[in-house]
Amino acid sequence: MPSCDPGPGPACLPAKTFRSYLPRCHRTYSCVHCRAHLAKHDELISKSFQGSHGRAYLFNSVLWLLSGFKGEDRKRCPWGFREEMLGSTPALQTEMELEDLQKDLPHYLRNLSSDDADVLVWDVLLLPERSPYNLRAFNVRISFPEDYPMSPPTVTFTTKIYHPNVGDDGQVCLPIISHQNWNPSTKAYQALKALNELVNEPNLAEPLRLELADLLTLDSEKFHSDAEKFTLQFGVPRPS
């Protein structure tokens, strides 16, 4: 895949520069649709466009703004808007993030991959550092929505884990990817880093399994004993 590095440039594009990329109707607020759409998402134009994905993120952001336009409004777009443009950008974004992460995989991750047919789904092996979870490894799946990075990915354990912040179905209560906290500039590697930290240090303020949070609070020795047995039974052998 060719490099998308934009080369040297400012770390942050100001709103004025961002608006210069938009079609004329967006820049002048000459139509009701533009005024409403840009007013609603005005915070997006102040986001930082840093690193090798700056232009890709900018392109995604502009197309996302355009995604709110329908029918005749799209036909008037001076760029010659095409539906397939919107469908391709999340895949491009995740593919670039995947390649970057594979080149410099953190010590707590192994076997990061995606299906060639669907780059919006990643699988990775998590290797926590702290007891009792460091006795085994855990398979994790990251699923990216069709409007990524405007909406957060979901993270699911496909290996059973005895943890207060992970539900019986493998869903994780991870603040960084919650809809309330999500920032479109957040990258998948940051979510995986936060996941590793959460597994090592459970967040008892926001548990998904109250009974485990209560047990850890009231009888940590029994919790760790039960968690160790569970981890040895269901965890994946750690690679050397």
mmCIF file of C-alpha atoms in Angstrom:
data_model
loop_
_atom_site.group_PDB
_atom_site.id
_atom_site.type_symbol
_atom_site.label_atom_id
_atom_site.label_comp_id
_atom_site.label_asym_id
_atom_site.label_seq_id
_atom_site.Cartn_x
_atom_site.Cartn_y
_atom_site.Cartn_z
ATOM 1 C CA MET A 1 0.000 0.000 0.000
ATOM 2 C CA PRO A 2 1.512 3.417 -0.967
ATOM 3 C CA SER A 3 2.539 5.784 1.770
ATOM 4 C CA CYS A 4 -0.009 8.359 2.846
ATOM 5 C CA ASP A 5 2.516 10.467 4.795
ATOM 6 C CA PRO A 6 1.671 14.134 4.113
ATOM 7 C CA GLY A 7 5.226 15.216 4.942
ATOM 8 C CA PRO A 8 6.120 18.193 7.085
ATOM 9 C CA GLY A 9 3.330 20.524 8.018
ATOM 10 C CA PRO A 10 1.510 22.114 10.918
ATOM 11 C CA ALA A 11 0.550 19.843 13.780
ATOM 12 C CA CYS A 12 -2.978 21.241 13.795
ATOM 13 C CA LEU A 13 -5.156 22.591 10.997
ATOM 14 C CA PRO A 14 -7.085 25.656 12.138
ATOM 15 C CA ALA A 15 -10.757 25.964 11.334
ATOM 16 C CA LYS A 16 -10.034 28.550 8.606
ATOM 17 C CA THR A 17 -7.763 26.114 6.755
ATOM 18 C CA PHE A 18 -10.198 23.248 7.212
ATOM 19 C CA ARG A 19 -13.040 25.245 5.691
ATOM 20 C CA SER A 20 -10.917 25.987 2.620
ATOM 21 C CA TYR A 21 -11.129 22.266 1.753
ATOM 22 C CA LEU A 22 -14.913 22.315 1.748
ATOM 23 C CA PRO A 23 -17.101 22.946 -1.314
ATOM 24 C CA ARG A 24 -18.135 26.551 -1.918
ATOM 25 C CA CYS A 25 -21.624 26.106 -0.440
ATOM 26 C CA HIS A 26 -20.064 24.849 2.827
ATOM 27 C CA ARG A 27 -17.574 27.715 3.042
ATOM 28 C CA THR A 28 -20.119 30.468 2.528
ATOM 29 C CA TYR A 29 -22.981 28.905 4.533
ATOM 30 C CA SER A 30 -25.155 29.774 1.547
ATOM 31 C CA CYS A 31 -27.668 27.004 2.083
ATOM 32 C CA VAL A 32 -29.713 25.807 5.028
ATOM 33 C CA HIS A 33 -28.159 22.339 4.888
ATOM 34 C CA CYS A 34 -24.604 23.684 5.156
ATOM 35 C CA ARG A 35 -25.389 26.004 8.028
ATOM 36 C CA ALA A 36 -27.155 23.297 10.007
ATOM 37 C CA HIS A 37 -24.617 20.573 9.276
ATOM 38 C CA LEU A 38 -21.520 22.613 10.021
ATOM 39 C CA ALA A 39 -23.049 24.211 13.094
ATOM 40 C CA LYS A 40 -23.873 20.798 14.505
ATOM 41 C CA HIS A 41 -20.378 19.448 13.977
ATOM 42 C CA ASP A 42 -18.335 22.617 14.424
ATOM 43 C CA GLU A 43 -16.090 21.005 17.037
ATOM 44 C CA LEU A 44 -14.843 18.556 14.416
ATOM 45 C CA ILE A 45 -13.000 21.276 12.500
ATOM 46 C CA SER A 46 -10.863 22.107 15.517
ATOM 47 C CA LYS A 47 -9.510 18.565 15.953
ATOM 48 C CA SER A 48 -5.798 17.944 15.552
ATOM 49 C CA PHE A 49 -4.630 16.335 12.329
ATOM 50 C CA GLN A 50 -1.345 14.891 13.555
ATOM 51 C CA GLY A 51 1.087 12.287 12.297
ATOM 52 C CA SER A 52 1.077 10.258 9.123
ATOM 53 C CA HIS A 53 -2.733 10.066 8.962
ATOM 54 C CA GLY A 54 -3.400 13.795 8.990
ATOM 55 C CA ARG A 55 -4.633 14.080 5.437
ATOM 56 C CA ALA A 56 -6.499 10.807 5.606
ATOM 57 C CA TYR A 57 -8.289 11.982 8.738
ATOM 58 C CA LEU A 58 -9.076 15.321 7.103
ATOM 59 C CA PHE A 59 -10.454 13.518 4.060
ATOM 60 C CA ASN A 60 -12.571 11.262 6.271
ATOM 61 C CA SER A 61 -13.861 14.277 8.157
ATOM 62 C CA VAL A 62 -14.881 16.169 5.030
ATOM 63 C CA LEU A 63 -16.642 13.133 3.588
ATOM 64 C CA TRP A 64 -18.400 12.603 6.894
ATOM 65 C CA LEU A 65 -19.727 16.161 6.738
ATOM 66 C CA LEU A 66 -20.944 15.487 3.225
ATOM 67 C CA SER A 67 -22.609 12.273 4.333
ATOM 68 C CA GLY A 68 -25.448 14.301 5.818
ATOM 69 C CA PHE A 69 -26.485 15.536 2.377
ATOM 70 C CA LYS A 70 -28.998 13.649 0.302
ATOM 71 C CA GLY A 71 -30.133 13.459 -3.310
ATOM 72 C CA GLU A 72 -30.028 16.770 -5.184
ATOM 73 C CA ASP A 73 -27.795 18.372 -2.545
ATOM 74 C CA ARG A 74 -25.076 15.859 -3.331
ATOM 75 C CA LYS A 75 -25.408 16.452 -7.061
ATOM 76 C CA ARG A 76 -24.618 20.136 -6.519
ATOM 77 C CA CYS A 77 -21.347 19.290 -4.778
ATOM 78 C CA PRO A 78 -18.458 20.704 -6.850
ATOM 79 C CA TRP A 79 -16.317 17.673 -6.016
ATOM 80 C CA GLY A 80 -18.588 15.279 -7.896
ATOM 81 C CA PHE A 81 -19.595 13.385 -4.774
ATOM 82 C CA ARG A 82 -19.776 9.619 -5.151
ATOM 83 C CA GLU A 83 -21.452 7.205 -2.740
ATOM 84 C CA GLU A 84 -18.539 4.763 -2.897
ATOM 85 C CA MET A 85 -16.216 7.431 -1.494
ATOM 86 C CA LEU A 86 -18.001 7.278 1.850
ATOM 87 C CA GLY A 87 -17.956 3.516 1.954
ATOM 88 C CA SER A 88 -14.196 3.291 1.416
ATOM 89 C CA THR A 89 -12.841 5.687 4.015
ATOM 90 C CA PRO A 90 -13.285 3.647 7.233
ATOM 91 C CA ALA A 91 -11.538 0.698 5.555
ATOM 92 C CA LEU A 92 -8.641 2.925 4.492
ATOM 93 C CA GLN A 93 -8.367 4.383 7.976
ATOM 94 C CA THR A 94 -8.338 1.011 9.726
ATOM 95 C CA GLU A 95 -5.941 -0.482 7.177
ATOM 96 C CA MET A 96 -3.422 2.289 7.804
ATOM 97 C CA GLU A 97 -3.783 1.953 11.567
ATOM 98 C CA LEU A 98 -3.393 -1.819 11.333
ATOM 99 C CA GLU A 99 -0.206 -1.562 9.268
ATOM 100 C CA ASP A 100 1.318 1.016 11.611
ATOM 101 C CA LEU A 101 0.516 -1.052 14.704
ATOM 102 C CA GLN A 102 1.850 -4.271 13.180
ATOM 103 C CA LYS A 103 5.176 -2.541 12.513
ATOM 104 C CA ASP A 104 5.577 -1.604 16.183
ATOM 105 C CA LEU A 105 3.451 -4.002 18.221
ATOM 106 C CA PRO A 106 3.516 -3.379 21.999
ATOM 107 C CA HIS A 107 4.904 -6.140 24.212
ATOM 108 C CA TYR A 108 1.436 -6.954 25.575
ATOM 109 C CA LEU A 109 -0.002 -7.782 22.126
ATOM 110 C CA ARG A 110 0.608 -10.681 19.734
ATOM 111 C CA ASN A 111 -0.795 -11.980 16.460
ATOM 112 C CA LEU A 112 -2.595 -8.802 15.387
ATOM 113 C CA SER A 113 -4.452 -9.475 12.147
ATOM 114 C CA SER A 114 -7.588 -8.814 10.155
ATOM 115 C CA ASP A 115 -9.521 -10.833 7.637
ATOM 116 C CA ASP A 116 -8.536 -9.814 4.099
ATOM 117 C CA ALA A 117 -12.234 -9.644 3.273
ATOM 118 C CA ASP A 118 -13.049 -7.310 6.174
ATOM 119 C CA VAL A 119 -10.388 -4.943 7.500
ATOM 120 C CA LEU A 120 -12.994 -3.479 9.875
ATOM 121 C CA VAL A 121 -12.575 -6.502 12.151
ATOM 122 C CA TRP A 122 -9.284 -7.133 13.937
ATOM 123 C CA ASP A 123 -8.195 -10.041 16.106
ATOM 124 C CA VAL A 124 -5.336 -9.843 18.580
ATOM 125 C CA LEU A 125 -3.909 -11.793 21.509
ATOM 126 C CA LEU A 126 -3.650 -9.814 24.760
ATOM 127 C CA LEU A 127 -0.915 -10.685 27.269
ATOM 128 C CA PRO A 128 -1.619 -8.936 30.585
ATOM 129 C CA GLU A 129 1.316 -8.372 32.922
ATOM 130 C CA ARG A 130 -0.307 -8.696 36.355
ATOM 131 C CA SER A 131 -1.592 -11.656 38.341
ATOM 132 C CA PRO A 132 -3.819 -13.552 37.931
ATOM 133 C CA TYR A 133 -4.280 -12.649 34.268
ATOM 134 C CA ASN A 134 -0.588 -12.986 33.416
ATOM 135 C CA LEU A 135 -0.945 -16.764 33.749
ATOM 136 C CA ARG A 136 -2.566 -16.940 30.316
ATOM 137 C CA ALA A 137 -3.365 -14.828 27.245
ATOM 138 C CA PHE A 138 -6.745 -13.698 25.895
ATOM 139 C CA ASN A 139 -8.124 -13.371 22.385
ATOM 140 C CA VAL A 140 -9.712 -10.001 21.698
ATOM 141 C CA ARG A 141 -11.735 -8.751 18.732
ATOM 142 C CA ILE A 142 -11.967 -5.108 17.686
ATOM 143 C CA SER A 143 -14.894 -4.240 15.405
ATOM 144 C CA PHE A 144 -14.977 -0.884 13.654
ATOM 145 C CA PRO A 145 -18.283 0.753 12.660
ATOM 146 C CA GLU A 146 -19.010 1.892 9.118
ATOM 147 C CA ASP A 147 -18.619 5.543 10.119
ATOM 148 C CA TYR A 148 -15.277 5.098 11.926
ATOM 149 C CA PRO A 149 -13.553 7.208 13.194
ATOM 150 C CA MET A 150 -16.649 9.291 13.897
ATOM 151 C CA SER A 151 -18.037 6.477 16.045
ATOM 152 C CA PRO A 152 -15.931 4.282 18.341
ATOM 153 C CA PRO A 153 -14.969 0.667 17.750
ATOM 154 C CA THR A 154 -16.228 -2.085 20.021
ATOM 155 C CA VAL A 155 -13.858 -4.380 21.899
ATOM 156 C CA THR A 156 -14.887 -7.920 22.810
ATOM 157 C CA PHE A 157 -13.068 -10.754 24.548
ATOM 158 C CA THR A 158 -13.518 -13.972 22.587
ATOM 159 C CA THR A 159 -11.684 -15.819 25.365
ATOM 160 C CA LYS A 160 -13.558 -16.083 28.662
ATOM 161 C CA ILE A 161 -12.142 -13.872 31.402
ATOM 162 C CA TYR A 162 -13.033 -13.471 35.085
ATOM 163 C CA HIS A 163 -13.013 -9.694 35.378
ATOM 164 C CA PRO A 164 -15.329 -7.031 36.897
ATOM 165 C CA ASN A 165 -15.207 -4.861 33.756
ATOM 166 C CA VAL A 166 -15.917 -7.630 31.247
ATOM 167 C CA GLY A 167 -19.400 -9.072 30.822
ATOM 168 C CA ASP A 168 -20.289 -12.731 30.402
ATOM 169 C CA ASP A 169 -20.682 -12.005 26.679
ATOM 170 C CA GLY A 170 -17.142 -10.613 26.445
ATOM 171 C CA GLN A 171 -18.199 -6.979 26.133
ATOM 172 C CA VAL A 172 -15.876 -4.515 27.857
ATOM 173 C CA CYS A 173 -16.677 -1.371 29.811
ATOM 174 C CA LEU A 174 -13.815 0.763 28.458
ATOM 175 C CA PRO A 175 -14.287 4.517 28.968
ATOM 176 C CA ILE A 176 -12.038 5.599 26.087
ATOM 177 C CA ILE A 177 -14.377 3.982 23.547
ATOM 178 C CA SER A 178 -17.665 4.899 25.202
ATOM 179 C CA HIS A 179 -19.942 7.119 23.120
ATOM 180 C CA GLN A 180 -19.769 9.818 25.793
ATOM 181 C CA ASN A 181 -15.968 9.984 25.769
ATOM 182 C CA TRP A 182 -15.076 9.037 22.200
ATOM 183 C CA ASN A 183 -12.897 11.454 20.245
ATOM 184 C CA PRO A 184 -12.486 10.876 16.477
ATOM 185 C CA SER A 185 -8.754 11.557 16.783
ATOM 186 C CA THR A 186 -8.343 8.526 19.085
ATOM 187 C CA LYS A 187 -6.538 5.615 17.462
ATOM 188 C CA ALA A 188 -7.118 1.906 17.928
ATOM 189 C CA TYR A 189 -3.718 1.414 19.560
ATOM 190 C CA GLN A 190 -4.781 3.820 22.320
ATOM 191 C CA ALA A 191 -7.904 1.754 22.961
ATOM 192 C CA LEU A 192 -5.811 -1.424 23.151
ATOM 193 C CA LYS A 193 -3.384 0.222 25.550
ATOM 194 C CA ALA A 194 -6.313 1.282 27.746
ATOM 195 C CA LEU A 195 -7.694 -2.260 27.570
ATOM 196 C CA ASN A 196 -4.427 -3.756 28.802
ATOM 197 C CA GLU A 197 -4.315 -1.264 31.667
ATOM 198 C CA LEU A 198 -7.913 -2.087 32.585
ATOM 199 C CA VAL A 199 -7.271 -5.826 32.688
ATOM 200 C CA ASN A 200 -4.218 -5.304 34.893
ATOM 201 C CA GLU A 201 -6.018 -2.829 37.152
ATOM 202 C CA PRO A 202 -9.827 -3.346 37.297
ATOM 203 C CA ASN A 203 -11.960 -0.216 37.478
ATOM 204 C CA LEU A 204 -14.320 -0.824 40.383
ATOM 205 C CA ALA A 205 -16.115 2.482 39.809
ATOM 206 C CA GLU A 206 -17.657 1.243 36.530
ATOM 207 C CA PRO A 207 -18.100 -2.540 36.755
ATOM 208 C CA LEU A 208 -20.152 -4.643 34.379
ATOM 209 C CA ARG A 209 -20.272 -7.539 36.831
ATOM 210 C CA LEU A 210 -21.230 -6.151 40.209
ATOM 211 C CA GLU A 211 -20.784 -9.455 42.008
ATOM 212 C CA LEU A 212 -17.127 -9.618 40.974
ATOM 213 C CA ALA A 213 -16.534 -5.991 41.897
ATOM 214 C CA ASP A 214 -18.067 -6.618 45.319
ATOM 215 C CA LEU A 215 -15.993 -9.767 45.814
ATOM 216 C CA LEU A 216 -12.776 -7.963 44.882
ATOM 217 C CA THR A 217 -13.643 -5.160 47.293
ATOM 218 C CA LEU A 218 -14.723 -7.330 50.229
ATOM 219 C CA ASP A 219 -12.514 -10.389 49.838
ATOM 220 C CA SER A 220 -9.670 -9.788 47.406
ATOM 221 C CA GLU A 221 -7.925 -13.034 48.380
ATOM 222 C CA LYS A 222 -10.904 -15.151 47.306
ATOM 223 C CA PHE A 223 -11.359 -13.061 44.150
ATOM 224 C CA HIS A 224 -7.762 -13.646 43.075
ATOM 225 C CA SER A 225 -8.004 -17.343 43.901
ATOM 226 C CA ASP A 226 -11.174 -17.738 41.811
ATOM 227 C CA ALA A 227 -9.766 -15.579 39.005
ATOM 228 C CA GLU A 228 -6.583 -17.660 38.900
ATOM 229 C CA LYS A 229 -8.514 -20.935 38.593
ATOM 230 C CA PHE A 230 -10.754 -19.437 35.895
ATOM 231 C CA THR A 231 -7.802 -18.031 33.966
ATOM 232 C CA LEU A 232 -5.936 -21.355 33.995
ATOM 233 C CA GLN A 233 -9.061 -23.170 32.813
ATOM 234 C CA PHE A 234 -10.192 -20.861 30.011
ATOM 235 C CA GLY A 235 -7.177 -18.741 29.093
ATOM 236 C CA VAL A 236 -5.006 -19.245 26.014
ATOM 237 C CA PRO A 237 -1.405 -20.474 26.498
ATOM 238 C CA ARG A 238 0.990 -17.536 26.389
ATOM 239 C CA PRO A 239 3.467 -17.496 23.501
ATOM 240 C CA SER A 240 7.129 -17.493 24.425
#
